[in-house]
Amino acid sequence: METSNPDPCSELQPPKRNHYFAGKLLGVQDLQDEQAYFVAKDSRHARYLHGYGVVCGLRVRPTDPPQPWRVIVEPGLALDPCGREILVPQPVEYR
């Protein structure tokens, strides 16, 4: 049986940020670290403040004409349990 952690804050780690100063030569790793910092910050914000699920849209409907085991997912936005955005910009047919 899987046990869940009753304290979700126990998994929080301090974010790693770049230390900028005048004349610093920025490399690829510096820019990747900066992007990773903001992606993690946004995900953490979404996960802990808003939770996960459908934000808007993502209505599921049958194909037209109806076909067995096929549906259309309409455009919308959701957050997964890790706080990442799931964006569906146009209708998608799934089998």
Short mmCIF file of N, CA, C and O in Angstrom, two decimals, residues 27-81:
data_model
loop_
_atom_site.label_atom_id
_atom_site.label_comp_id
_atom_site.label_asym_id
_atom_site.label_seq_id
_atom_site.Cartn_x
_atom_site.Cartn_y
_atom_site.Cartn_z
N GLY A 27 26.98 31.96 -19.51
CA GLY A 27 27.11 30.79 -20.36
C GLY A 27 25.77 30.09 -20.51
O GLY A 27 24.75 30.51 -19.95
N VAL A 28 25.77 29.02 -21.25
CA VAL A 28 24.56 28.24 -21.50
C VAL A 28 23.96 27.75 -20.19
O VAL A 28 22.75 27.86 -19.96
N GLN A 29 24.78 27.23 -19.29
CA GLN A 29 24.28 26.69 -18.02
C GLN A 29 23.62 27.78 -17.18
O GLN A 29 22.61 27.54 -16.52
N ASP A 30 24.16 29.00 -17.21
CA ASP A 30 23.56 30.11 -16.46
C ASP A 30 22.14 30.38 -16.95
O ASP A 30 21.22 30.58 -16.16
N LEU A 31 21.97 30.41 -18.25
CA LEU A 31 20.64 30.69 -18.82
C LEU A 31 19.69 29.52 -18.57
O LEU A 31 18.50 29.73 -18.30
N GLN A 32 20.19 28.30 -18.64
CA GLN A 32 19.35 27.14 -18.34
C GLN A 32 18.92 27.15 -16.87
O GLN A 32 17.76 26.84 -16.56
N ASP A 33 19.84 27.51 -15.97
CA ASP A 33 19.50 27.61 -14.54
C ASP A 33 18.44 28.66 -14.30
O ASP A 33 17.53 28.48 -13.50
N GLU A 34 18.57 29.79 -14.99
CA GLU A 34 17.59 30.87 -14.83
C GLU A 34 16.20 30.42 -15.29
O GLU A 34 15.20 30.66 -14.62
N GLN A 35 16.14 29.76 -16.45
CA GLN A 35 14.86 29.25 -16.94
C GLN A 35 14.29 28.20 -16.00
O GLN A 35 13.09 28.22 -15.70
N ALA A 36 15.12 27.29 -15.53
CA ALA A 36 14.66 26.24 -14.61
C ALA A 36 14.12 26.85 -13.32
O ALA A 36 13.13 26.36 -12.78
N TYR A 37 14.75 27.91 -12.84
CA TYR A 37 14.28 28.57 -11.62
C TYR A 37 12.85 29.07 -11.80
O TYR A 37 11.98 28.83 -10.96
N PHE A 38 12.58 29.78 -12.90
CA PHE A 38 11.26 30.36 -13.10
C PHE A 38 10.20 29.30 -13.44
O PHE A 38 9.05 29.42 -13.02
N VAL A 39 10.58 28.26 -14.16
CA VAL A 39 9.64 27.17 -14.43
C VAL A 39 9.25 26.49 -13.12
O VAL A 39 8.07 26.24 -12.86
N ALA A 40 10.23 26.21 -12.26
CA ALA A 40 9.94 25.58 -10.97
C ALA A 40 9.12 26.50 -10.08
O ALA A 40 8.20 26.05 -9.39
N LYS A 41 9.40 27.79 -10.11
CA LYS A 41 8.66 28.75 -9.30
C LYS A 41 7.19 28.79 -9.74
O LYS A 41 6.28 28.77 -8.90
N ASP A 42 6.96 28.85 -11.05
CA ASP A 42 5.58 28.87 -11.55
C ASP A 42 4.85 27.57 -11.22
O ASP A 42 3.68 27.58 -10.83
N SER A 43 5.53 26.44 -11.37
CA SER A 43 4.90 25.15 -11.06
C SER A 43 4.58 25.03 -9.58
O SER A 43 3.51 24.55 -9.20
N ARG A 44 5.49 25.48 -8.74
CA ARG A 44 5.27 25.44 -7.30
C ARG A 44 4.09 26.32 -6.91
O ARG A 44 3.23 25.92 -6.12
N HIS A 45 4.02 27.50 -7.50
CA HIS A 45 2.91 28.40 -7.24
C HIS A 45 1.58 27.74 -7.63
O HIS A 45 0.63 27.72 -6.84
N ALA A 46 1.52 27.20 -8.83
CA ALA A 46 0.28 26.57 -9.30
C ALA A 46 -0.09 25.38 -8.44
O ALA A 46 -1.26 25.20 -8.06
N ARG A 47 0.89 24.56 -8.09
CA ARG A 47 0.61 23.33 -7.33
C ARG A 47 0.11 23.62 -5.92
O ARG A 47 -0.87 23.04 -5.47
N TYR A 48 0.83 24.49 -5.21
CA TYR A 48 0.49 24.70 -3.80
C TYR A 48 -0.62 25.72 -3.59
O TYR A 48 -1.34 25.65 -2.60
N LEU A 49 -0.76 26.68 -4.49
CA LEU A 49 -1.79 27.70 -4.28
C LEU A 49 -3.11 27.34 -4.95
O LEU A 49 -4.17 27.60 -4.40
N HIS A 50 -3.03 26.71 -6.12
CA HIS A 50 -4.25 26.45 -6.90
C HIS A 50 -4.64 24.98 -6.98
O HIS A 50 -5.78 24.67 -7.29
N GLY A 51 -3.71 24.07 -6.78
CA GLY A 51 -4.03 22.65 -6.92
C GLY A 51 -3.95 22.22 -8.37
O GLY A 51 -3.32 22.87 -9.19
N TYR A 52 -4.60 21.10 -8.70
CA TYR A 52 -4.55 20.61 -10.07
C TYR A 52 -5.95 20.30 -10.56
O TYR A 52 -6.89 20.18 -9.78
N GLY A 53 -6.08 20.22 -11.88
CA GLY A 53 -7.36 19.93 -12.50
C GLY A 53 -7.58 20.85 -13.69
O GLY A 53 -6.70 21.58 -14.12
N VAL A 54 -8.79 20.84 -14.21
CA VAL A 54 -9.14 21.65 -15.38
C VAL A 54 -9.33 23.09 -14.94
O VAL A 54 -10.07 23.38 -13.99
N VAL A 55 -8.67 24.00 -15.63
CA VAL A 55 -8.83 25.43 -15.37
C VAL A 55 -9.98 25.96 -16.21
O VAL A 55 -10.87 26.64 -15.70
N CYS A 56 -9.97 25.64 -17.50
CA CYS A 56 -11.07 26.03 -18.37
C CYS A 56 -11.06 25.14 -19.61
O CYS A 56 -10.04 24.58 -19.99
N GLY A 57 -12.24 24.99 -20.22
CA GLY A 57 -12.36 24.22 -21.45
C GLY A 57 -12.16 22.73 -21.25
O GLY A 57 -12.57 22.16 -20.24
N LEU A 58 -11.54 22.09 -22.25
CA LEU A 58 -11.24 20.65 -22.28
C LEU A 58 -12.50 19.79 -22.24
O LEU A 58 -12.49 18.67 -21.72
N ARG A 59 -13.57 20.31 -22.80
CA ARG A 59 -14.80 19.52 -22.88
C ARG A 59 -14.57 18.33 -23.79
O ARG A 59 -13.90 18.44 -24.82
N VAL A 60 -15.09 17.18 -23.41
CA VAL A 60 -14.95 15.96 -24.21
C VAL A 60 -16.31 15.68 -24.84
O VAL A 60 -17.33 15.68 -24.17
N ARG A 61 -16.28 15.45 -26.16
CA ARG A 61 -17.53 15.18 -26.88
C ARG A 61 -17.29 14.08 -27.91
O ARG A 61 -16.15 13.83 -28.29
N PRO A 62 -18.36 13.43 -28.36
CA PRO A 62 -18.19 12.39 -29.37
C PRO A 62 -17.83 13.00 -30.72
O PRO A 62 -18.08 14.18 -30.98
N THR A 63 -17.22 12.20 -31.57
CA THR A 63 -16.92 12.65 -32.92
C THR A 63 -18.22 12.81 -33.69
O THR A 63 -19.27 12.29 -33.31
N ASP A 64 -18.14 13.56 -34.79
CA ASP A 64 -19.32 13.76 -35.62
C ASP A 64 -18.98 13.34 -37.04
O ASP A 64 -18.18 13.99 -37.69
N PRO A 65 -19.53 12.24 -37.56
CA PRO A 65 -20.48 11.32 -36.94
C PRO A 65 -19.79 10.47 -35.87
O PRO A 65 -18.58 10.27 -35.91
N PRO A 66 -20.59 9.98 -34.92
CA PRO A 66 -20.02 9.18 -33.82
C PRO A 66 -19.27 7.95 -34.34
O PRO A 66 -19.72 7.27 -35.24
N GLN A 67 -18.10 7.71 -33.77
CA GLN A 67 -17.29 6.53 -34.10
C GLN A 67 -16.95 5.82 -32.80
O GLN A 67 -16.70 6.48 -31.79
N PRO A 68 -16.96 4.49 -32.83
CA PRO A 68 -16.65 3.76 -31.60
C PRO A 68 -15.26 4.11 -31.07
O PRO A 68 -14.30 4.20 -31.82
N TRP A 69 -15.15 4.31 -29.77
CA TRP A 69 -13.89 4.53 -29.07
C TRP A 69 -13.15 5.78 -29.52
O TRP A 69 -11.94 5.86 -29.42
N ARG A 70 -13.87 6.76 -30.03
CA ARG A 70 -13.23 8.02 -30.44
C ARG A 70 -13.98 9.19 -29.82
O ARG A 70 -15.21 9.21 -29.80
N VAL A 71 -13.20 10.17 -29.33
CA VAL A 71 -13.78 11.39 -28.77
C VAL A 71 -12.95 12.58 -29.24
O VAL A 71 -11.82 12.43 -29.70
N ILE A 72 -13.50 13.75 -29.08
CA ILE A 72 -12.80 14.99 -29.38
C ILE A 72 -12.65 15.76 -28.07
O ILE A 72 -13.63 15.93 -27.33
N VAL A 73 -11.42 16.19 -27.79
CA VAL A 73 -11.16 17.05 -26.63
C VAL A 73 -11.04 18.47 -27.16
O VAL A 73 -10.20 18.76 -28.02
N GLU A 74 -11.88 19.35 -26.66
CA GLU A 74 -11.89 20.73 -27.12
C GLU A 74 -10.79 21.54 -26.43
O GLU A 74 -10.25 21.12 -25.41
N PRO A 75 -10.43 22.69 -27.00
CA PRO A 75 -9.35 23.50 -26.43
C PRO A 75 -9.59 23.85 -24.97
O PRO A 75 -10.73 24.00 -24.52
N GLY A 76 -8.49 23.98 -24.24
CA GLY A 76 -8.60 24.35 -22.83
C GLY A 76 -7.26 24.28 -22.14
O GLY A 76 -6.21 24.05 -22.75
N LEU A 77 -7.31 24.47 -20.83
CA LEU A 77 -6.12 24.51 -20.00
C LEU A 77 -6.37 23.73 -18.72
O LEU A 77 -7.45 23.81 -18.13
N ALA A 78 -5.35 22.98 -18.29
CA ALA A 78 -5.41 22.23 -17.03
C ALA A 78 -4.05 22.31 -16.36
O ALA A 78 -3.05 22.66 -16.98
N LEU A 79 -4.02 21.98 -15.08
CA LEU A 79 -2.78 21.85 -14.32
C LEU A 79 -2.64 20.41 -13.88
O LEU A 79 -3.61 19.83 -13.36
N ASP A 80 -1.47 19.80 -14.10
CA ASP A 80 -1.26 18.43 -13.64
C ASP A 80 -0.86 18.45 -12.16
O ASP A 80 -0.65 19.54 -11.59
N PRO A 81 -0.78 17.31 -11.49
CA PRO A 81 -0.47 17.28 -10.06
C PRO A 81 0.90 17.89 -9.70
O PRO A 81 1.13 18.21 -8.54
#
